[in-house]
Amino acid sequence: MRLNRKYRSWSDRLFDIFNFSLSLFLAIVFIYPFWQTLVTSVSLPAYANGLNYRLFPRGGATLAAYGEVLKNRTVFIAYGNTLYRAAFGTVITVIITYCGAYMLTKKRLPFRNTITFLIVFTMFFNGGLIPRYVLVSSLGLIGSRWALILPVATSAWNVIIARNFIAAIPTSMEESAIIDGAKPFQVVFQIIMPLSLPILAVLALWTAVNHWNAWFDALIYVRSTSKIVLQLYLRRILIDIDNQEVGFYDNVMLLTKSYTTPETVKAATIVVSTLPIICFYPFLQRYFVKGVMVGALKG
Amino acid sequence: MTGGTRGILKSIYAYRFYYLLGLPMIIYFLLFHYVPMYGVVLAFKDYSFRLGILRSPWVGLKHFRLLFESYKFYQLLANTLLISTYRLVFGFPVPIILAIMTNDLLNNRYKKFFQTISYLPHFISWVILSGIIIEILSPSRGIINAVISALGGEPIYFMTIPKYFRGIVTVATIWQSCGWGSIVYLAAISSIDVEQIEAAYVDGATRLQIIFAITLPSISSVIVVILLLTVGRILDAGFEQVFNLYNPMVYRTGDIIDTYVYRVGIIDMRYSFSTAVGLFKNAIGFTLLVLANLLVKRIDSDKSLW
């Protein structure tokens, strides 16, 4: 939308200035917690006891906290497993959700409303942990990484939002394609799917991040170290650190060679988990920052 | 749809391609959501690990009575509803506004940068975020009180004053979630036909006019669906946020159903009790959703859930 520049009246200018200034202020507000976490993660123990809010680490910086997080070979196994579930999970979720959502956009589909109702129903009523465990177990998935992927293959939330997004695409697109002789399969995957890229990108992002952050399902379904996922591993580290602290006084902490505290390690784990997402995000961002439907009205 | 069984079967056959398309999704919901649904009965039983779900004894409405008859129940309910409603009224529009704002930023690189920054709070754990908030509001070390003192006022110990608590929780939650929440609206905005906007500019529309006349209506179906689904979660006021920010002095306005259940933690029947509470919350939420959906259907049946 660079064409804006040509059409600026004074009120538009004002809008732009206001918009920009507000965004600057907000950017500071948004970035602050993360910056604070980053600073804490490289702070020395003496200055990192939680209640210490500075713009820069005082007295120097240390990567000891990261050393603590990354020292074990297991962390790389954990990364691998998390990548595995995020990759497969995302592909599966996007495909199943897209296809299901597309089906639900057909207004004259028999029982469409009933199906939608039943799907939304599952958002509110579910059997809980135990029956789910029993099910996963009887499917023989305990111990397999697919126990982390299949039970969350999609969700009512995803399906409904995707459905509404797809439904907002002008029907003229499909109609003209059908007139040109396209078969349903082609319409779904060659016409509508490219137009749905923004929501598919969002779904991919949501799914990947959920898999990235998940730990509870790994805790109950997959107990071996070879299949551990990142968040679970990071939590174990934090618990270990906390346990080490039992019986220590702050003075002893400073006297010992240990350059980490639970605070700094906690901060480091957040940075370690978040950085990959921040790096991954720009690749998806381009799908919903630019206009996708140029000339849609003209069909 | 034509009447009669023959008509329906004909319809189904005509739509067979689409049923096939949605089949994996349907199988998923049947298998992973409806098969385990029998666990809901635990809300009416005293769960014993030994006996398992099917053989644990029935206790009828015991857990629900326990919840409702607690002398604090109405206070909990009120706090829960109020906090949720604040979140809805003040928090729901923010991601939308943020998305529109971001979309209208002129410099592409700054736009992407700002967008990435905006979702960062979402990834910071609540323990840390609440620590930051407590610091900011601290009577001795906090920025807010520093400003108040500079203006000649008395420092206020915000975190211990009941009447401020809900507002604090609301602002904190918005801060954390608005950036991440704006992503889906950005996606919706990005699929608006650019030529339509161009045409509007040529006709002399101002930025604001375009937002209200084109942008918002175009993303309204996404807005409505998220609004509906959010209404359904009205009794979920956000355990983590409240839990990390509250203290006994603000229980009167801040204690919600979930935090109370957590604190009370009835050891023997903990699992059934929390299942019952969960069921209660979801039942109310779902009822509200159905009502809200009916309302939306009346206004514009394209936008309703079903």
Coordinates of C-alpha atoms in Angstrom, one line a residue:
Chain A
M1 CA 0.0 0.0 0.0
R2 CA 2.7 2.4 -0.9
L3 CA 0.3 4.3 -3.1
N4 CA -0.8 6.2 0.0
R5 CA 1.7 8.8 -0.4
K6 CA 0.1 10.2 -3.4
Y7 CA -3.2 10.9 -1.7
R8 CA -2.3 12.7 1.4
S9 CA -4.4 15.5 2.8
W10 CA -3.6 17.2 6.0
S11 CA -5.8 14.8 8.0
D12 CA -4.0 11.9 6.5
R13 CA -0.7 13.4 7.4
L14 CA -1.9 13.8 11.0
F15 CA -3.0 10.3 11.1
D16 CA 0.3 9.0 9.9
I17 CA 2.2 11.1 12.4
F18 CA 0.0 10.0 15.3
N19 CA 0.2 6.4 14.2
F20 CA 3.9 6.4 14.0
S21 CA 4.4 8.1 17.4
L22 CA 2.0 5.9 19.1
S23 CA 3.7 2.8 17.6
L24 CA 7.1 4.0 18.9
F25 CA 5.7 4.4 22.4
L26 CA 4.1 1.0 22.2
A27 CA 7.2 -0.6 20.8
I28 CA 9.1 0.5 23.9
V29 CA 6.3 -0.8 26.1
F30 CA 6.3 -4.1 24.3
I31 CA 9.9 -4.7 24.1
Y32 CA 10.7 -3.9 27.7
P33 CA 9.9 -7.2 29.3
F34 CA 11.9 -9.1 26.7
W35 CA 14.8 -6.7 27.0
Q36 CA 14.7 -7.1 30.8
T37 CA 14.7 -10.8 30.4
L38 CA 17.7 -10.7 28.0
V39 CA 19.6 -8.5 30.5
T40 CA 18.8 -10.7 33.4
S41 CA 20.0 -13.7 31.4
V42 CA 23.5 -12.3 31.1
S43 CA 23.6 -10.7 34.5
L44 CA 26.0 -11.6 37.3
P45 CA 24.3 -13.3 40.3
A46 CA 24.9 -10.4 42.6
Y47 CA 22.7 -8.2 40.4
A48 CA 20.2 -10.7 39.2
N49 CA 18.0 -11.4 42.1
G50 CA 14.8 -10.7 40.3
L51 CA 14.1 -7.2 41.6
N52 CA 16.6 -5.5 39.5
Y53 CA 15.4 -3.6 36.5
R54 CA 18.1 -2.0 34.6
L55 CA 18.7 -1.3 31.0
F56 CA 22.1 -2.9 30.9
P57 CA 23.7 -5.5 33.0
R58 CA 25.6 -4.0 35.8
G59 CA 29.1 -5.0 36.6
G60 CA 29.6 -7.0 33.5
A61 CA 27.9 -9.8 31.7
T62 CA 28.3 -13.6 31.7
L63 CA 27.0 -16.3 29.5
A64 CA 27.1 -18.7 32.4
A65 CA 23.3 -19.1 32.4
Y66 CA 23.3 -20.2 28.8
G67 CA 26.1 -22.5 29.6
E68 CA 23.9 -24.1 32.3
V69 CA 21.1 -24.4 29.8
L70 CA 23.1 -25.8 26.9
K71 CA 25.7 -27.8 28.8
N72 CA 24.0 -31.1 28.4
R73 CA 23.8 -33.1 25.1
T74 CA 20.2 -33.7 25.9
V75 CA 19.3 -30.2 24.9
F76 CA 20.0 -31.0 21.3
I77 CA 17.9 -34.1 21.4
A78 CA 15.2 -32.0 22.9
Y79 CA 15.5 -29.5 20.1
G80 CA 15.4 -32.3 17.6
N81 CA 12.2 -33.7 19.0
T82 CA 10.5 -30.4 19.2
L83 CA 11.4 -29.6 15.7
Y84 CA 10.1 -33.0 14.7
R85 CA 6.7 -32.4 16.3
A86 CA 6.5 -28.8 15.2
A87 CA 7.3 -29.7 11.5
F88 CA 5.0 -32.7 11.2
G89 CA 2.4 -31.2 13.4
T90 CA 2.2 -28.0 11.5
V91 CA 1.9 -29.6 8.1
I92 CA -0.8 -32.0 9.3
T93 CA -2.7 -29.3 11.1
V94 CA -2.7 -26.9 8.2
I95 CA -3.8 -29.5 5.7
I96 CA -6.5 -31.0 7.9
T97 CA -7.8 -27.6 9.1
Y98 CA -7.8 -26.1 5.6
C99 CA -9.7 -29.0 4.1
G100 CA -12.2 -29.2 6.9
A101 CA -12.7 -25.5 7.0
Y102 CA -13.3 -25.5 3.3
M103 CA -15.9 -28.2 3.6
L104 CA -17.7 -26.1 6.2
T105 CA -17.8 -23.0 3.9
K106 CA -20.2 -24.8 1.6
K107 CA -23.5 -23.2 2.6
R108 CA -25.7 -25.9 1.2
L109 CA -23.8 -28.8 2.6
P110 CA -26.2 -31.1 4.3
F111 CA -25.8 -31.1 8.1
R112 CA -23.3 -28.2 7.9
N113 CA -24.7 -26.5 10.9
T114 CA -24.9 -29.6 12.9
I115 CA -21.3 -30.5 12.2
T116 CA -20.2 -27.0 13.1
F117 CA -22.2 -27.1 16.3
L118 CA -20.6 -30.5 17.3
I119 CA -17.2 -29.1 16.6
V120 CA -17.7 -26.0 18.7
F121 CA -19.2 -28.2 21.4
T122 CA -15.8 -29.9 21.8
M123 CA -14.3 -26.6 22.7
F124 CA -16.3 -26.6 25.9
F125 CA -17.0 -30.2 26.9
N126 CA -14.3 -32.7 27.0
G127 CA -13.6 -35.8 28.9
G128 CA -10.5 -34.6 30.6
L129 CA -7.1 -36.0 31.1
I130 CA -7.8 -39.6 32.1
P131 CA -10.0 -40.7 29.2
R132 CA -7.6 -39.0 26.8
Y133 CA -4.7 -40.9 28.3
V134 CA -6.6 -44.2 28.0
L135 CA -7.4 -43.4 24.4
V136 CA -3.8 -42.6 23.5
S137 CA -2.7 -45.6 25.2
S138 CA -5.1 -47.9 23.5
L139 CA -4.0 -46.5 20.2
G140 CA -0.5 -47.6 21.0
L141 CA 0.9 -44.2 20.9
I142 CA 2.4 -44.0 24.3
G143 CA 6.1 -43.5 24.0
S144 CA 5.9 -42.3 20.4
R145 CA 6.3 -38.7 19.3
W146 CA 3.0 -39.1 17.4
A147 CA 1.2 -39.0 20.7
L148 CA 2.3 -35.3 20.7
I149 CA 1.1 -34.7 17.2
L150 CA -2.1 -36.6 16.5
P151 CA -4.2 -35.7 19.5
V152 CA -3.7 -32.0 18.6
A153 CA -4.1 -32.5 14.8
T154 CA -6.5 -29.6 14.7
S155 CA -8.9 -27.7 17.0
A156 CA -12.3 -26.1 16.9
W157 CA -10.7 -22.7 17.2
N158 CA -8.5 -23.3 14.1
V159 CA -11.3 -24.7 12.0
I160 CA -13.8 -22.1 12.8
I161 CA -11.5 -19.1 12.2
A162 CA -10.2 -20.6 9.0
R163 CA -13.7 -21.3 7.9
N164 CA -14.7 -17.7 8.4
F165 CA -11.7 -16.5 6.6
I166 CA -12.2 -18.7 3.6
A167 CA -15.9 -17.8 3.5
A168 CA -14.9 -14.1 3.2
I169 CA -13.2 -14.8 -0.2
P170 CA -15.6 -13.5 -2.9
T171 CA -17.5 -16.3 -4.5
S172 CA -16.8 -14.8 -7.8
M173 CA -13.4 -16.4 -7.7
E174 CA -14.8 -19.9 -7.5
E175 CA -17.6 -19.2 -9.9
S176 CA -15.4 -17.9 -12.7
A177 CA -13.1 -20.8 -12.2
I178 CA -15.9 -23.3 -12.5
I179 CA -17.1 -21.6 -15.6
D180 CA -13.7 -22.0 -17.0
G181 CA -14.1 -25.7 -16.4
A182 CA -12.2 -26.2 -13.1
K183 CA -13.0 -29.3 -11.2
P184 CA -13.7 -29.2 -7.4
F185 CA -10.2 -30.5 -6.6
Q186 CA -8.6 -27.8 -8.6
V187 CA -10.8 -25.1 -7.1
V188 CA -9.9 -26.1 -3.6
F189 CA -6.1 -26.4 -4.1
Q190 CA -5.3 -24.2 -7.0
I191 CA -7.7 -21.4 -6.7
I192 CA -8.8 -20.9 -3.1
M193 CA -5.7 -22.2 -1.3
P194 CA -3.4 -19.5 -2.7
L195 CA -6.0 -16.9 -1.7
S196 CA -6.0 -18.4 1.8
L197 CA -2.3 -18.1 2.4
P198 CA -2.6 -15.5 5.1
I199 CA -4.8 -17.6 7.3
L200 CA -2.8 -20.7 6.5
A201 CA 0.3 -18.8 7.6
V202 CA -1.3 -17.8 10.8
L203 CA -2.4 -21.4 11.4
A204 CA 1.1 -22.6 10.8
L205 CA 2.5 -20.0 13.2
W206 CA 0.0 -20.9 15.9
T207 CA 0.5 -24.6 15.5
A208 CA 4.3 -24.4 15.4
V209 CA 4.4 -22.2 18.5
N210 CA 2.1 -24.4 20.4
H211 CA 4.2 -27.4 19.6
W212 CA 7.3 -25.5 20.5
N213 CA 6.0 -24.5 23.9
A214 CA 4.2 -27.7 24.8
W215 CA 5.5 -29.9 27.6
F216 CA 2.6 -31.3 29.5
D217 CA 1.7 -33.8 26.9
A218 CA 5.3 -34.9 26.6
L219 CA 5.3 -35.4 30.3
I220 CA 2.4 -37.8 30.4
Y221 CA 2.7 -39.6 27.1
V222 CA 6.4 -39.8 26.4
R223 CA 8.7 -40.4 29.2
S224 CA 11.9 -41.5 27.8
T225 CA 14.9 -39.1 27.5
S226 CA 15.4 -39.8 23.9
K227 CA 12.0 -38.4 23.1
I228 CA 12.1 -35.4 25.4
V229 CA 10.9 -32.0 24.1
L230 CA 12.5 -28.7 24.6
Q231 CA 10.2 -27.1 27.2
L232 CA 10.2 -30.2 29.3
Y233 CA 14.0 -30.3 29.3
L234 CA 14.1 -26.6 30.2
R235 CA 11.7 -27.1 33.1
R236 CA 13.9 -29.9 34.4
I237 CA 16.8 -27.6 34.4
L238 CA 14.9 -25.0 36.3
I239 CA 13.9 -27.5 38.9
D240 CA 17.4 -28.7 39.3
I241 CA 18.7 -25.2 39.8
D242 CA 16.0 -24.5 42.4
N243 CA 16.9 -27.7 44.2
Q244 CA 20.5 -26.7 44.2
E245 CA 19.6 -23.5 46.0
V246 CA 18.1 -25.3 48.9
G247 CA 20.2 -24.6 52.0
F248 CA 22.3 -21.9 50.3
Y249 CA 22.5 -18.4 51.6
D250 CA 23.1 -15.5 49.3
N251 CA 26.6 -15.0 50.7
V252 CA 27.6 -18.5 49.9
M253 CA 26.3 -18.0 46.4
L254 CA 28.6 -15.1 45.9
L255 CA 31.5 -16.9 47.3
T256 CA 31.2 -20.0 45.2
K257 CA 32.2 -20.1 41.6
S258 CA 28.7 -20.5 40.5
Y259 CA 27.7 -17.6 38.2
T260 CA 24.1 -18.4 37.9
T261 CA 21.0 -18.0 40.0
P262 CA 17.6 -19.4 39.3
E263 CA 16.6 -16.0 37.9
T264 CA 19.3 -15.9 35.3
V265 CA 18.8 -19.4 34.2
K266 CA 15.1 -18.9 34.0
A267 CA 15.7 -15.8 31.8
A268 CA 18.2 -17.7 29.7
T269 CA 15.7 -20.5 29.1
I270 CA 13.1 -18.0 27.9
V271 CA 15.6 -16.5 25.5
V272 CA 16.6 -19.9 24.2
S273 CA 13.0 -20.9 23.6
T274 CA 11.9 -17.6 22.1
L275 CA 14.8 -16.8 19.7
P276 CA 14.0 -19.5 17.2
I277 CA 10.4 -18.3 17.0
I278 CA 11.5 -14.8 16.4
C279 CA 13.7 -16.1 13.7
F280 CA 11.0 -18.3 12.2
Y281 CA 8.4 -15.6 12.2
P282 CA 9.7 -13.3 9.4
F283 CA 9.3 -16.2 6.9
L284 CA 5.6 -16.4 7.6
Q285 CA 5.2 -12.7 8.0
R286 CA 5.4 -12.0 4.3
Y287 CA 2.3 -13.9 3.8
F288 CA 0.2 -11.5 5.6
V289 CA 1.9 -8.2 5.3
K290 CA 1.4 -7.8 1.6
G291 CA -1.9 -7.8 -0.2
V292 CA -2.7 -11.2 -1.5
M293 CA -5.8 -10.5 -3.5
V294 CA -4.9 -8.0 -6.2
G295 CA -7.6 -7.7 -8.7
A296 CA -9.9 -10.1 -7.1
L297 CA -13.0 -8.1 -7.9
K298 CA -12.3 -8.3 -11.6
G299 CA -12.0 -12.1 -11.2
Chain B
M1 CA -32.2 -29.0 0.8
T2 CA -35.1 -30.9 -0.7
G3 CA -37.4 -32.7 1.8
G4 CA -37.6 -36.3 2.4
T5 CA -34.9 -38.9 3.0
R6 CA -34.3 -39.4 -0.7
G7 CA -33.7 -35.7 -1.1
I8 CA -31.2 -35.7 1.7
L9 CA -29.3 -38.7 0.4
K10 CA -29.2 -37.1 -3.0
S11 CA -27.8 -34.0 -1.4
I12 CA -25.1 -35.9 0.4
Y13 CA -24.2 -37.7 -2.7
A14 CA -23.9 -34.4 -4.6
Y15 CA -21.6 -33.1 -1.9
R16 CA -19.5 -36.2 -1.5
F17 CA -16.3 -34.5 -2.6
Y18 CA -16.6 -32.1 0.2
Y19 CA -17.4 -34.7 2.8
L20 CA -14.3 -36.5 1.7
L21 CA -12.3 -33.4 2.0
G22 CA -13.4 -32.8 5.6
L23 CA -13.3 -36.5 6.5
P24 CA -9.9 -36.3 8.3
M25 CA -11.1 -33.4 10.4
I26 CA -14.3 -35.3 11.3
I27 CA -12.4 -38.4 12.2
Y28 CA -10.2 -36.4 14.4
F29 CA -13.0 -34.8 16.4
L30 CA -14.8 -38.1 16.7
L31 CA -11.8 -40.0 17.9
F32 CA -10.0 -37.5 20.1
H33 CA -12.9 -35.6 21.5
Y34 CA -16.0 -37.6 21.4
V35 CA -14.6 -41.0 22.3
P36 CA -13.1 -39.7 25.5
M37 CA -16.1 -37.6 26.3
Y38 CA -17.3 -40.1 28.9
G39 CA -14.8 -38.6 31.3
V40 CA -17.3 -35.8 31.9
V41 CA -19.2 -38.1 34.4
L42 CA -16.3 -37.6 36.8
A43 CA -17.8 -34.4 37.8
F44 CA -20.6 -36.4 39.4
K45 CA -18.4 -39.0 40.9
D46 CA -15.7 -39.3 43.5
Y47 CA -12.8 -40.4 41.5
S48 CA -10.7 -43.2 42.9
F49 CA -7.6 -44.2 41.0
R50 CA -8.0 -47.8 42.1
L51 CA -11.5 -48.1 40.8
G52 CA -11.0 -46.2 37.7
I53 CA -13.6 -43.9 36.0
L54 CA -16.3 -46.4 35.4
R55 CA -16.4 -47.9 38.9
S56 CA -15.8 -44.8 41.0
P57 CA -18.9 -44.1 43.2
W58 CA -21.5 -41.7 42.1
V59 CA -22.0 -38.6 44.3
G60 CA -24.5 -36.7 42.3
L61 CA -24.2 -33.0 42.7
K62 CA -21.9 -33.1 45.7
H63 CA -19.1 -31.2 44.1
F64 CA -21.3 -28.6 42.6
R65 CA -23.0 -28.1 46.0
L66 CA -19.5 -27.7 47.5
L67 CA -18.8 -25.0 45.0
F68 CA -22.0 -23.1 45.2
E69 CA -22.5 -23.3 48.9
S70 CA -19.1 -21.9 49.6
Y71 CA -19.9 -18.5 51.2
K72 CA -17.5 -16.9 48.8
F73 CA -19.1 -18.3 45.7
Y74 CA -21.0 -15.2 44.7
Q75 CA -17.9 -13.0 45.3
L76 CA -15.8 -15.4 43.2
L77 CA -18.4 -15.4 40.4
A78 CA -18.6 -11.7 40.5
N79 CA -14.9 -11.2 40.3
T80 CA -14.6 -13.8 37.6
L81 CA -17.3 -12.2 35.5
L82 CA -16.0 -8.7 36.0
I83 CA -12.5 -9.4 35.1
S84 CA -13.5 -11.3 32.1
T85 CA -15.9 -8.6 31.0
Y86 CA -13.3 -5.9 31.4
R87 CA -11.0 -8.0 29.4
L88 CA -13.6 -8.3 26.7
V89 CA -14.7 -4.7 26.6
F90 CA -11.3 -3.2 26.8
G91 CA -9.1 -5.9 25.6
F92 CA -11.0 -7.2 22.6
P93 CA -10.7 -4.1 20.4
V94 CA -7.0 -3.6 21.1
P95 CA -5.6 -6.3 18.8
I96 CA -7.8 -5.1 16.1
I97 CA -6.8 -1.5 16.5
L98 CA -3.2 -2.6 16.7
A99 CA -3.5 -4.6 13.5
I100 CA -5.0 -1.6 11.6
M101 CA -2.4 0.7 13.0
T102 CA 0.4 -1.7 12.0
N103 CA -1.1 -2.1 8.6
D104 CA -1.1 1.6 8.0
L105 CA 2.5 2.2 8.9
L106 CA 4.2 3.5 5.9
N107 CA 7.7 2.1 6.1
N108 CA 7.7 -1.6 5.3
R109 CA 10.7 -2.5 7.3
Y110 CA 9.6 -0.6 10.4
K111 CA 6.2 -2.2 10.0
K112 CA 7.7 -5.7 10.2
F113 CA 10.0 -4.7 13.0
F114 CA 7.1 -3.2 15.0
Q115 CA 5.0 -6.2 14.4
T116 CA 7.7 -8.6 15.7
I117 CA 8.2 -6.4 18.8
S118 CA 4.5 -6.3 19.5
Y119 CA 4.2 -10.1 20.2
L120 CA 7.2 -10.4 22.4
P121 CA 5.4 -10.0 25.7
H122 CA 3.3 -13.1 24.7
F123 CA 6.4 -15.2 25.2
I124 CA 7.6 -13.9 28.5
S125 CA 6.4 -16.1 31.3
W126 CA 3.8 -14.6 33.6
V127 CA 6.0 -15.0 36.6
I128 CA 8.4 -12.6 35.1
L129 CA 5.8 -10.2 33.7
S130 CA 4.1 -10.0 37.0
G131 CA 7.4 -9.3 38.7
I132 CA 7.9 -6.4 36.3
I133 CA 4.4 -5.1 37.0
I134 CA 4.8 -5.3 40.7
E135 CA 8.0 -3.4 40.4
I136 CA 6.5 -0.7 38.2
L137 CA 3.7 -0.2 40.7
S138 CA 5.9 -0.4 43.8
P139 CA 5.5 2.5 46.2
S140 CA 9.2 2.8 46.8
R141 CA 10.9 1.8 43.6
G142 CA 8.2 2.1 40.9
I143 CA 8.0 4.6 38.1
I144 CA 4.4 5.4 38.5
N145 CA 4.8 6.4 42.1
A146 CA 7.9 8.4 41.2
V147 CA 5.8 10.4 38.9
I148 CA 3.1 10.8 41.5
S149 CA 5.6 12.0 44.1
A150 CA 7.1 14.4 41.7
L151 CA 3.7 15.9 41.1
G152 CA 3.3 16.3 44.9
G153 CA 1.2 13.3 45.7
E154 CA 1.5 10.5 48.1
P155 CA 2.8 7.2 46.8
I156 CA 0.1 4.6 46.4
Y157 CA 0.6 0.9 47.1
F158 CA -1.4 -0.1 44.1
M159 CA -1.1 -3.9 44.5
T160 CA -2.7 -4.0 47.9
I161 CA -5.8 -1.8 47.1
P162 CA -8.7 -3.9 46.0
K163 CA -10.3 -1.4 43.8
Y164 CA -7.3 -1.2 41.5
F165 CA -6.7 -4.9 41.2
R166 CA -9.1 -5.7 38.4
G167 CA -7.8 -2.8 36.3
I168 CA -4.2 -3.9 36.8
V169 CA -5.0 -7.4 35.8
T170 CA -6.8 -6.2 32.7
V171 CA -4.1 -3.9 31.6
A172 CA -1.5 -6.5 32.2
T173 CA -3.3 -9.1 30.2
I174 CA -3.9 -6.7 27.3
W175 CA -0.2 -5.8 27.3
Q176 CA 0.8 -9.4 27.1
S177 CA -1.6 -10.6 24.5
C178 CA -2.5 -7.8 22.2
G179 CA 0.5 -8.2 19.9
W180 CA 0.1 -11.9 19.4
G181 CA -3.7 -11.5 19.0
S182 CA -3.3 -8.9 16.3
I183 CA -1.6 -11.4 14.0
V184 CA -4.8 -13.0 12.9
Y185 CA -6.4 -9.6 12.1
L186 CA -3.4 -8.6 10.1
A187 CA -3.8 -11.7 8.1
A188 CA -7.4 -10.8 7.5
I189 CA -6.6 -7.3 6.5
S190 CA -3.9 -8.4 4.1
S191 CA -6.4 -10.2 2.1
I192 CA -8.5 -7.1 1.4
D193 CA -8.5 -6.2 -2.2
V194 CA -5.9 -3.6 -2.7
E195 CA -7.7 -2.1 -5.7
Q196 CA -10.7 -1.4 -3.7
I197 CA -8.7 0.7 -1.4
E198 CA -6.9 2.4 -4.2
A199 CA -10.3 3.3 -5.8
A200 CA -11.4 4.8 -2.5
Y201 CA -8.3 7.0 -2.3
V202 CA -8.9 8.2 -5.8
D203 CA -12.4 9.2 -4.7
G204 CA -10.9 11.3 -2.0
A205 CA -11.5 9.1 1.1
T206 CA -9.3 9.9 4.2
R207 CA -7.4 7.3 6.1
L208 CA -10.0 7.1 8.8
Q209 CA -12.9 6.8 6.3
I210 CA -11.2 3.9 4.6
I211 CA -10.7 2.1 7.9
F212 CA -14.4 2.4 8.8
A213 CA -15.8 1.9 5.4
I214 CA -13.6 -0.8 3.9
T215 CA -11.1 -2.4 6.4
L216 CA -13.4 -3.1 9.3
P217 CA -16.3 -4.5 7.2
S218 CA -14.0 -6.7 5.3
I219 CA -12.6 -8.4 8.4
S220 CA -15.9 -8.4 10.2
S221 CA -16.5 -12.1 9.8
V222 CA -13.1 -12.9 11.5
I223 CA -13.9 -10.4 14.2
V224 CA -17.3 -11.8 14.9
V225 CA -16.1 -15.4 15.2
I226 CA -13.3 -14.5 17.6
L227 CA -15.7 -12.4 19.6
L228 CA -18.2 -15.2 19.8
L229 CA -15.5 -17.7 20.9
T230 CA -14.2 -15.3 23.5
V231 CA -17.6 -14.8 24.9
G232 CA -17.8 -18.5 25.4
R233 CA -14.8 -18.4 27.7
I234 CA -16.2 -15.7 29.9
L235 CA -15.8 -17.7 33.1
D236 CA -12.1 -18.2 32.3
A237 CA -10.7 -15.0 33.8
G238 CA -7.1 -16.1 33.5
F239 CA -5.7 -18.1 36.3
E240 CA -2.1 -17.4 35.7
Q241 CA -2.5 -13.7 35.5
V242 CA -4.5 -13.4 38.6
F243 CA -2.5 -16.0 40.5
N244 CA 0.8 -14.2 40.0
L245 CA -0.5 -10.8 40.7
Y246 CA -2.8 -11.2 43.7
N247 CA -2.2 -11.3 47.4
P248 CA -4.6 -11.8 50.3
M249 CA -5.3 -8.1 50.6
V250 CA -7.1 -8.1 47.2
Y251 CA -8.9 -11.3 47.5
R252 CA -12.2 -9.4 47.8
T253 CA -12.0 -8.1 44.3
G254 CA -9.4 -10.4 42.7
D255 CA -10.1 -13.9 43.8
I256 CA -11.6 -15.8 40.9
I257 CA -13.1 -19.2 40.7
D258 CA -9.9 -20.8 39.5
T259 CA -7.6 -19.3 42.1
Y260 CA -10.0 -20.3 44.8
V261 CA -10.2 -23.8 43.6
Y262 CA -6.5 -23.9 43.5
R263 CA -6.0 -22.7 47.0
V264 CA -8.7 -24.8 48.5
G265 CA -7.4 -27.9 46.8
I266 CA -9.5 -30.5 48.4
I267 CA -7.0 -33.3 48.5
D268 CA -9.2 -36.4 48.5
M269 CA -11.4 -35.5 45.6
R270 CA -9.3 -33.0 43.9
Y271 CA -9.6 -34.4 40.4
S272 CA -13.4 -34.7 40.5
F273 CA -13.8 -31.4 42.1
S274 CA -11.8 -29.5 39.5
T275 CA -13.6 -31.5 36.8
A276 CA -16.9 -30.3 38.3
V277 CA -15.8 -26.7 38.4
G278 CA -14.5 -27.0 34.9
L279 CA -17.8 -28.4 33.8
F280 CA -19.7 -25.6 35.5
K281 CA -17.6 -23.0 33.8
N282 CA -17.9 -24.5 30.4
A283 CA -21.6 -25.1 30.7
I284 CA -22.2 -21.5 31.4
G285 CA -19.8 -20.4 28.8
F286 CA -21.3 -22.6 26.2
T287 CA -24.8 -21.4 27.0
L288 CA -23.7 -17.8 26.6
L289 CA -22.1 -18.7 23.3
V290 CA -25.3 -20.2 22.0
L291 CA -27.2 -17.1 23.0
A292 CA -24.7 -14.8 21.5
N293 CA -24.7 -16.9 18.3
L294 CA -28.5 -16.6 18.1
L295 CA -28.1 -12.9 18.4
V296 CA -25.5 -12.7 15.6
K297 CA -27.7 -14.9 13.5
R298 CA -30.5 -12.4 13.7
I299 CA -28.2 -9.6 12.6
D300 CA -26.3 -11.3 9.8
S301 CA -26.6 -15.0 9.5
D302 CA -23.5 -15.3 7.4
K303 CA -21.4 -14.4 10.3
S304 CA -22.9 -16.7 12.9
L305 CA -21.1 -19.9 13.9
W306 CA -23.9 -22.2 12.8

